[in-house]
Every structure is written in C-alpha cells, then in structure tokens.
Amino acid sequence: MYFLSVHVAGDCSLSKSTENNESKIIISNIYNMRDSANSLIAYSIGSDINNIYRRDFSTIRFIKGKYANMFIGTKKGHNIMQAINESGGIPMYPFIAFNGGESYFIMHFDKSSMMRDLELIEKNNKIKYFDYTSVSSGDSIMDISRNLNQEMNMMRLTPTEKKIIQEAYNSGYLDWPRTTSLDDIARRFSISKPTALLHIRNAEKKILSCFIARH
C-alpha cells in the first residue's frame, strides 16, 4: 500500500480564504456527490467567517464555537474527490487548507493507482508538491492516522497556548531531565513564570482530554 500526500494550489474558495493569513480550514469529512458537487463538514481556525467561503457553496450553514467555527454544506468540486474515487484511492481525513492551498491525504493499494490519481488531479488543478511512502503494516497506518488528527487535537488550544507548549516540547522542558527551564521559556515570551506555567498546564490538560475521557 502507498500513502500519498499532495498539496494543490487551486481556485477553491476554501483555499482562497487562507491566502495571506495564518488561518486554516480543517475538512473532517467530504463526500463526492453527483454533478461534481461535494458535501462536507469543516472547521475554520484563526479567521472569522467571510464571504469568500460562500463563493463555491450552493448551501452552507455556520455554527460558531469557542475554538473554531464549524460549517457544513454542499459546494462545487474541483475534481479532486472524483480523481480519488476514479483511481480507487481511499481518502484519509482530515484534509487541510492553508496558505492558499489544500493538502489531501490518500491511501492506495498499489503504485499505479496512485500515479493515476496524481494524473487525474493535475488535469484540473496545479499540484505544488506531493510525497508518498510505502506502508506495510497496520501500525504504520495507525501512526499516519494519529499524525493527521493532531491538528484536530490542537484545535482547542489558544494561539498563545499552542506557541508556548510547542516551545516547551521542542526546547526540552517536557523531557526528563529537563534541558531548559521555566525561566527560559518565560523569558522567550516576555511573560512571568507563573503565566508561562499556566499556559503549559492548560495546554497539557486540553491535549490529554482528547485521549483520556472523564467517567
């Protein structure tokens, strides 16, 4: 089996809404309907709902939330889902729109169907880059799914919490023994130690809540 990651720069209203800003669209599910239309469920992170979203949609409904704005609806497709279906690919969600483009993740049973998928996608879209890897075990597929869902698990974090927990992780604050101190992290963000610790603890709790259910 082959896992394909492909990033497309297209004219889709969702990708256009992420141009020149730090927002992201997380597409948690999409279904290819007849007449080149897709129904989808998606979340907008880091930006307010605007008219750009509506351009490709025949129906759309927004549901505002604390951490993200969800929207569901039916929109004009750009032949990517059709290409996945026709080539025999299996979509792996979420798909992500950012920096004016969209990233798609697809599993294929063999290399020939994967190359066919790329060929069909490129007929109506500009592929900026793609990558693929051979997958030989169920554990590998599970790791891929976990990594893809990381973006969903991070949705509840505020931008500040995300930046600080990423710094804490990358700099070794969460290692044992620690290779950086709380003082160092607080200084990098020009905040007090108690404030830095509060952001780290809040981020840890939100991330753990995605994996540990309350009973």
mmCIF file of C-alpha atoms in Angstrom:
data_model
loop_
_atom_site.group_PDB
_atom_site.id
_atom_site.type_symbol
_atom_site.label_atom_id
_atom_site.label_comp_id
_atom_site.label_asym_id
_atom_site.label_seq_id
_atom_site.Cartn_x
_atom_site.Cartn_y
_atom_site.Cartn_z
ATOM 1 C CA MET A 1 0.000 0.000 0.000
ATOM 2 C CA TYR A 2 1.023 3.610 -0.555
ATOM 3 C CA PHE A 3 0.223 6.719 1.452
ATOM 4 C CA LEU A 4 0.057 9.818 -0.747
ATOM 5 C CA SER A 5 0.219 13.417 0.457
ATOM 6 C CA VAL A 6 -0.498 16.017 -2.219
ATOM 7 C CA HIS A 7 -0.741 19.809 -1.895
ATOM 8 C CA VAL A 8 -2.791 21.624 -4.507
ATOM 9 C CA ALA A 9 -2.926 25.328 -5.327
ATOM 10 C CA GLY A 10 -6.360 25.819 -6.771
ATOM 11 C CA ASP A 11 -9.238 28.216 -7.132
ATOM 12 C CA CYS A 12 -11.314 26.643 -4.355
ATOM 13 C CA SER A 13 -12.998 29.206 -2.103
ATOM 14 C CA LEU A 14 -11.748 27.387 0.994
ATOM 15 C CA SER A 15 -8.092 27.579 -0.014
ATOM 16 C CA LYS A 16 -8.553 31.182 -1.183
ATOM 17 C CA SER A 17 -9.825 32.129 2.278
ATOM 18 C CA THR A 18 -6.456 31.121 3.775
ATOM 19 C CA GLU A 19 -4.304 33.283 1.480
ATOM 20 C CA ASN A 20 -2.006 35.809 3.177
ATOM 21 C CA ASN A 21 -3.045 34.877 6.703
ATOM 22 C CA GLU A 22 -2.408 32.212 9.341
ATOM 23 C CA SER A 23 -5.867 30.650 9.213
ATOM 24 C CA LYS A 24 -6.587 27.009 8.434
ATOM 25 C CA ILE A 25 -9.582 25.051 7.234
ATOM 26 C CA ILE A 26 -9.815 21.533 8.654
ATOM 27 C CA ILE A 27 -12.045 19.342 6.466
ATOM 28 C CA SER A 28 -13.106 16.459 8.682
ATOM 29 C CA ASN A 29 -15.255 14.730 6.068
ATOM 30 C CA ILE A 30 -16.222 15.197 2.442
ATOM 31 C CA TYR A 31 -18.487 13.203 0.163
ATOM 32 C CA ASN A 32 -18.429 13.365 -3.622
ATOM 33 C CA MET A 33 -21.993 13.734 -4.896
ATOM 34 C CA ARG A 34 -23.325 13.792 -8.449
ATOM 35 C CA ASP A 35 -22.684 16.626 -10.912
ATOM 36 C CA SER A 36 -19.235 17.476 -9.486
ATOM 37 C CA ALA A 37 -20.653 18.597 -6.139
ATOM 38 C CA ASN A 38 -19.268 17.744 -2.713
ATOM 39 C CA SER A 39 -20.930 17.770 0.693
ATOM 40 C CA LEU A 40 -18.582 18.435 3.583
ATOM 41 C CA ILE A 41 -18.072 19.143 7.255
ATOM 42 C CA ALA A 42 -15.222 21.519 8.072
ATOM 43 C CA TYR A 43 -13.811 23.858 10.707
ATOM 44 C CA SER A 44 -12.281 27.302 10.331
ATOM 45 C CA ILE A 45 -9.395 28.090 12.678
ATOM 46 C CA GLY A 46 -7.889 31.528 13.135
ATOM 47 C CA SER A 47 -10.253 33.574 10.977
ATOM 48 C CA ASP A 48 -13.791 34.856 11.010
ATOM 49 C CA ILE A 49 -16.346 33.523 8.569
ATOM 50 C CA ASN A 50 -16.383 35.715 5.462
ATOM 51 C CA ASN A 51 -17.968 35.865 2.032
ATOM 52 C CA ILE A 52 -15.064 34.051 0.358
ATOM 53 C CA TYR A 53 -16.358 30.812 1.881
ATOM 54 C CA ARG A 54 -19.724 31.173 0.190
ATOM 55 C CA ARG A 55 -18.448 31.513 -3.367
ATOM 56 C CA ASP A 56 -18.364 27.778 -4.209
ATOM 57 C CA PHE A 57 -21.281 26.747 -1.992
ATOM 58 C CA SER A 58 -24.846 26.153 -3.098
ATOM 59 C CA THR A 59 -25.857 25.582 0.533
ATOM 60 C CA ILE A 60 -23.875 26.384 3.659
ATOM 61 C CA ARG A 61 -24.552 26.673 7.365
ATOM 62 C CA PHE A 62 -22.191 28.057 10.011
ATOM 63 C CA ILE A 63 -22.061 27.081 13.666
ATOM 64 C CA LYS A 64 -19.785 29.305 15.736
ATOM 65 C CA GLY A 65 -17.721 27.799 18.513
ATOM 66 C CA LYS A 66 -15.232 28.891 21.145
ATOM 67 C CA TYR A 67 -12.219 27.303 19.465
ATOM 68 C CA ALA A 68 -13.320 27.042 15.833
ATOM 69 C CA ASN A 69 -16.232 27.833 13.553
ATOM 70 C CA MET A 70 -17.827 24.757 12.043
ATOM 71 C CA PHE A 71 -19.584 24.827 8.705
ATOM 72 C CA ILE A 72 -21.448 22.219 6.702
ATOM 73 C CA GLY A 73 -22.781 22.419 3.194
ATOM 74 C CA THR A 74 -22.654 21.487 -0.456
ATOM 75 C CA LYS A 75 -20.094 23.067 -2.749
ATOM 76 C CA LYS A 76 -18.765 22.894 -6.273
ATOM 77 C CA GLY A 77 -15.994 20.339 -6.528
ATOM 78 C CA HIS A 78 -12.682 20.791 -8.328
ATOM 79 C CA ASN A 79 -12.419 17.169 -9.474
ATOM 80 C CA ILE A 80 -10.075 16.102 -6.686
ATOM 81 C CA MET A 81 -12.577 13.839 -4.952
ATOM 82 C CA GLN A 82 -13.611 12.489 -8.339
ATOM 83 C CA ALA A 83 -9.964 11.709 -9.083
ATOM 84 C CA ILE A 84 -9.591 9.863 -5.780
ATOM 85 C CA ASN A 85 -12.725 7.814 -6.445
ATOM 86 C CA GLU A 86 -11.879 7.046 -10.064
ATOM 87 C CA SER A 87 -8.337 5.912 -9.249
ATOM 88 C CA GLY A 88 -9.505 3.680 -6.407
ATOM 89 C CA GLY A 89 -7.953 5.772 -3.648
ATOM 90 C CA ILE A 90 -9.135 5.888 -0.043
ATOM 91 C CA PRO A 91 -9.218 9.402 1.469
ATOM 92 C CA MET A 92 -7.720 9.817 4.931
ATOM 93 C CA TYR A 93 -9.064 12.753 6.910
ATOM 94 C CA PRO A 94 -8.735 15.485 7.790
ATOM 95 C CA PHE A 95 -7.812 17.403 4.659
ATOM 96 C CA ILE A 96 -6.286 20.792 5.436
ATOM 97 C CA ALA A 97 -6.456 24.137 3.602
ATOM 98 C CA PHE A 98 -3.730 26.668 4.440
ATOM 99 C CA ASN A 99 -1.514 29.284 2.756
ATOM 100 C CA GLY A 100 -3.838 29.444 -0.232
ATOM 101 C CA GLY A 101 -3.740 25.725 -0.989
ATOM 102 C CA GLU A 102 -5.137 22.395 0.140
ATOM 103 C CA SER A 103 -3.430 19.221 1.346
ATOM 104 C CA TYR A 104 -5.033 15.861 0.610
ATOM 105 C CA PHE A 105 -4.082 12.513 2.110
ATOM 106 C CA ILE A 106 -4.914 9.326 0.237
ATOM 107 C CA MET A 107 -4.187 5.625 0.650
ATOM 108 C CA HIS A 108 -3.674 3.499 -2.470
ATOM 109 C CA PHE A 109 -3.375 -0.246 -2.812
ATOM 110 C CA ASP A 110 -0.679 -0.030 -5.489
ATOM 111 C CA LYS A 111 1.650 2.500 -7.089
ATOM 112 C CA SER A 112 -0.093 2.501 -10.467
ATOM 113 C CA SER A 113 -3.406 3.673 -8.967
ATOM 114 C CA MET A 114 -1.542 6.351 -7.001
ATOM 115 C CA MET A 115 0.117 7.689 -10.150
ATOM 116 C CA ARG A 116 -3.252 7.606 -11.904
ATOM 117 C CA ASP A 117 -4.700 9.670 -9.055
ATOM 118 C CA LEU A 118 -1.986 12.321 -9.466
ATOM 119 C CA GLU A 119 -2.573 12.391 -13.209
ATOM 120 C CA LEU A 120 -6.315 12.955 -12.765
ATOM 121 C CA ILE A 121 -5.847 15.612 -10.073
ATOM 122 C CA GLU A 122 -3.408 17.539 -12.258
ATOM 123 C CA LYS A 123 -5.889 17.747 -15.136
ATOM 124 C CA ASN A 124 -7.861 20.461 -13.334
ATOM 125 C CA ASN A 125 -5.531 21.611 -10.564
ATOM 126 C CA LYS A 126 -1.970 22.781 -10.045
ATOM 127 C CA ILE A 127 -0.031 20.349 -7.848
ATOM 128 C CA LYS A 128 2.535 22.340 -5.855
ATOM 129 C CA TYR A 129 4.179 19.254 -4.388
ATOM 130 C CA PHE A 130 3.471 15.678 -3.411
ATOM 131 C CA ASP A 131 5.094 12.917 -1.400
ATOM 132 C CA TYR A 132 4.378 9.259 -0.831
ATOM 133 C CA THR A 133 5.575 6.393 1.299
ATOM 134 C CA SER A 134 5.156 2.640 1.173
ATOM 135 C CA VAL A 135 3.049 1.261 4.025
ATOM 136 C CA SER A 136 3.472 -2.369 5.045
ATOM 137 C CA SER A 137 1.851 -2.708 8.466
ATOM 138 C CA GLY A 138 -1.273 -1.793 10.384
ATOM 139 C CA ASP A 139 0.870 0.033 12.937
ATOM 140 C CA SER A 140 2.167 2.333 10.194
ATOM 141 C CA ILE A 141 -1.372 3.186 9.113
ATOM 142 C CA MET A 142 -2.352 3.868 12.718
ATOM 143 C CA ASP A 143 0.635 6.212 13.108
ATOM 144 C CA ILE A 144 -0.412 8.070 9.949
ATOM 145 C CA SER A 145 -3.975 8.467 11.258
ATOM 146 C CA ARG A 146 -2.722 9.734 14.602
ATOM 147 C CA ASN A 147 -0.470 12.312 12.953
ATOM 148 C CA LEU A 148 -3.260 13.505 10.658
ATOM 149 C CA ASN A 149 -5.603 14.003 13.607
ATOM 150 C CA GLN A 150 -3.050 16.027 15.540
ATOM 151 C CA GLU A 151 -4.460 19.216 14.020
ATOM 152 C CA MET A 152 -7.923 18.347 15.339
ATOM 153 C CA ASN A 153 -6.498 17.614 18.792
ATOM 154 C CA MET A 154 -4.782 21.017 18.852
ATOM 155 C CA MET A 155 -7.904 22.984 17.894
ATOM 156 C CA ARG A 156 -8.916 23.741 21.474
ATOM 157 C CA LEU A 157 -5.624 25.448 22.290
ATOM 158 C CA THR A 158 -5.403 29.225 22.121
ATOM 159 C CA PRO A 159 -2.664 30.609 19.830
ATOM 160 C CA THR A 160 -0.581 31.512 22.902
ATOM 161 C CA GLU A 161 -1.009 28.077 24.479
ATOM 162 C CA LYS A 162 -0.016 26.419 21.210
ATOM 163 C CA LYS A 163 3.136 28.522 20.819
ATOM 164 C CA ILE A 164 4.246 28.001 24.416
ATOM 165 C CA ILE A 165 3.580 24.242 24.579
ATOM 166 C CA GLN A 166 5.404 23.792 21.258
ATOM 167 C CA GLU A 167 8.359 25.748 22.618
ATOM 168 C CA ALA A 168 8.286 23.702 25.837
ATOM 169 C CA TYR A 169 8.273 20.479 23.832
ATOM 170 C CA ASN A 170 10.940 21.494 21.308
ATOM 171 C CA SER A 171 13.313 23.002 23.861
ATOM 172 C CA GLY A 172 13.248 20.007 26.216
ATOM 173 C CA TYR A 173 11.161 21.395 29.074
ATOM 174 C CA LEU A 174 8.963 18.285 28.978
ATOM 175 C CA ASP A 175 11.968 15.923 28.898
ATOM 176 C CA TRP A 176 13.441 14.258 31.949
ATOM 177 C CA PRO A 177 15.861 15.551 32.968
ATOM 178 C CA ARG A 178 14.810 18.908 31.596
ATOM 179 C CA THR A 179 17.170 20.590 29.171
ATOM 180 C CA THR A 180 15.570 24.008 29.558
ATOM 181 C CA SER A 181 13.897 25.790 32.458
ATOM 182 C CA LEU A 182 10.616 27.577 33.023
ATOM 183 C CA ASP A 183 12.677 30.764 33.387
ATOM 184 C CA ASP A 184 13.997 30.287 29.849
ATOM 185 C CA ILE A 185 10.522 29.783 28.388
ATOM 186 C CA ALA A 186 9.053 32.760 30.250
ATOM 187 C CA ARG A 187 11.921 34.957 29.078
ATOM 188 C CA ARG A 188 11.448 33.920 25.424
ATOM 189 C CA PHE A 189 7.819 35.069 25.539
ATOM 190 C CA SER A 190 8.421 38.068 27.847
ATOM 191 C CA ILE A 191 5.954 36.763 30.434
ATOM 192 C CA SER A 192 6.190 35.789 34.094
ATOM 193 C CA LYS A 193 6.998 32.245 35.217
ATOM 194 C CA PRO A 194 3.503 31.693 36.709
ATOM 195 C CA THR A 195 1.902 32.831 33.436
ATOM 196 C CA ALA A 196 4.143 30.538 31.378
ATOM 197 C CA LEU A 197 3.340 27.611 33.665
ATOM 198 C CA LEU A 198 -0.396 28.370 33.462
ATOM 199 C CA HIS A 199 -0.308 28.226 29.655
ATOM 200 C CA ILE A 200 1.675 24.965 29.716
ATOM 201 C CA ARG A 201 -0.689 23.328 32.206
ATOM 202 C CA ASN A 202 -3.794 24.477 30.316
ATOM 203 C CA ALA A 203 -2.368 23.163 27.043
ATOM 204 C CA GLU A 204 -1.415 19.832 28.623
ATOM 205 C CA LYS A 205 -4.904 19.403 30.069
ATOM 206 C CA LYS A 206 -6.619 20.189 26.763
ATOM 207 C CA ILE A 207 -4.373 17.809 24.816
ATOM 208 C CA LEU A 208 -4.793 14.994 27.345
ATOM 209 C CA SER A 209 -8.569 15.466 27.327
ATOM 210 C CA CYS A 210 -8.540 14.311 23.681
ATOM 211 C CA PHE A 211 -7.186 10.935 24.771
ATOM 212 C CA ILE A 212 -8.495 10.433 28.300
ATOM 213 C CA ALA A 213 -12.267 10.516 28.771
ATOM 214 C CA ARG A 214 -13.846 11.534 32.067
ATOM 215 C CA HIS A 215 -16.003 8.842 33.686
#
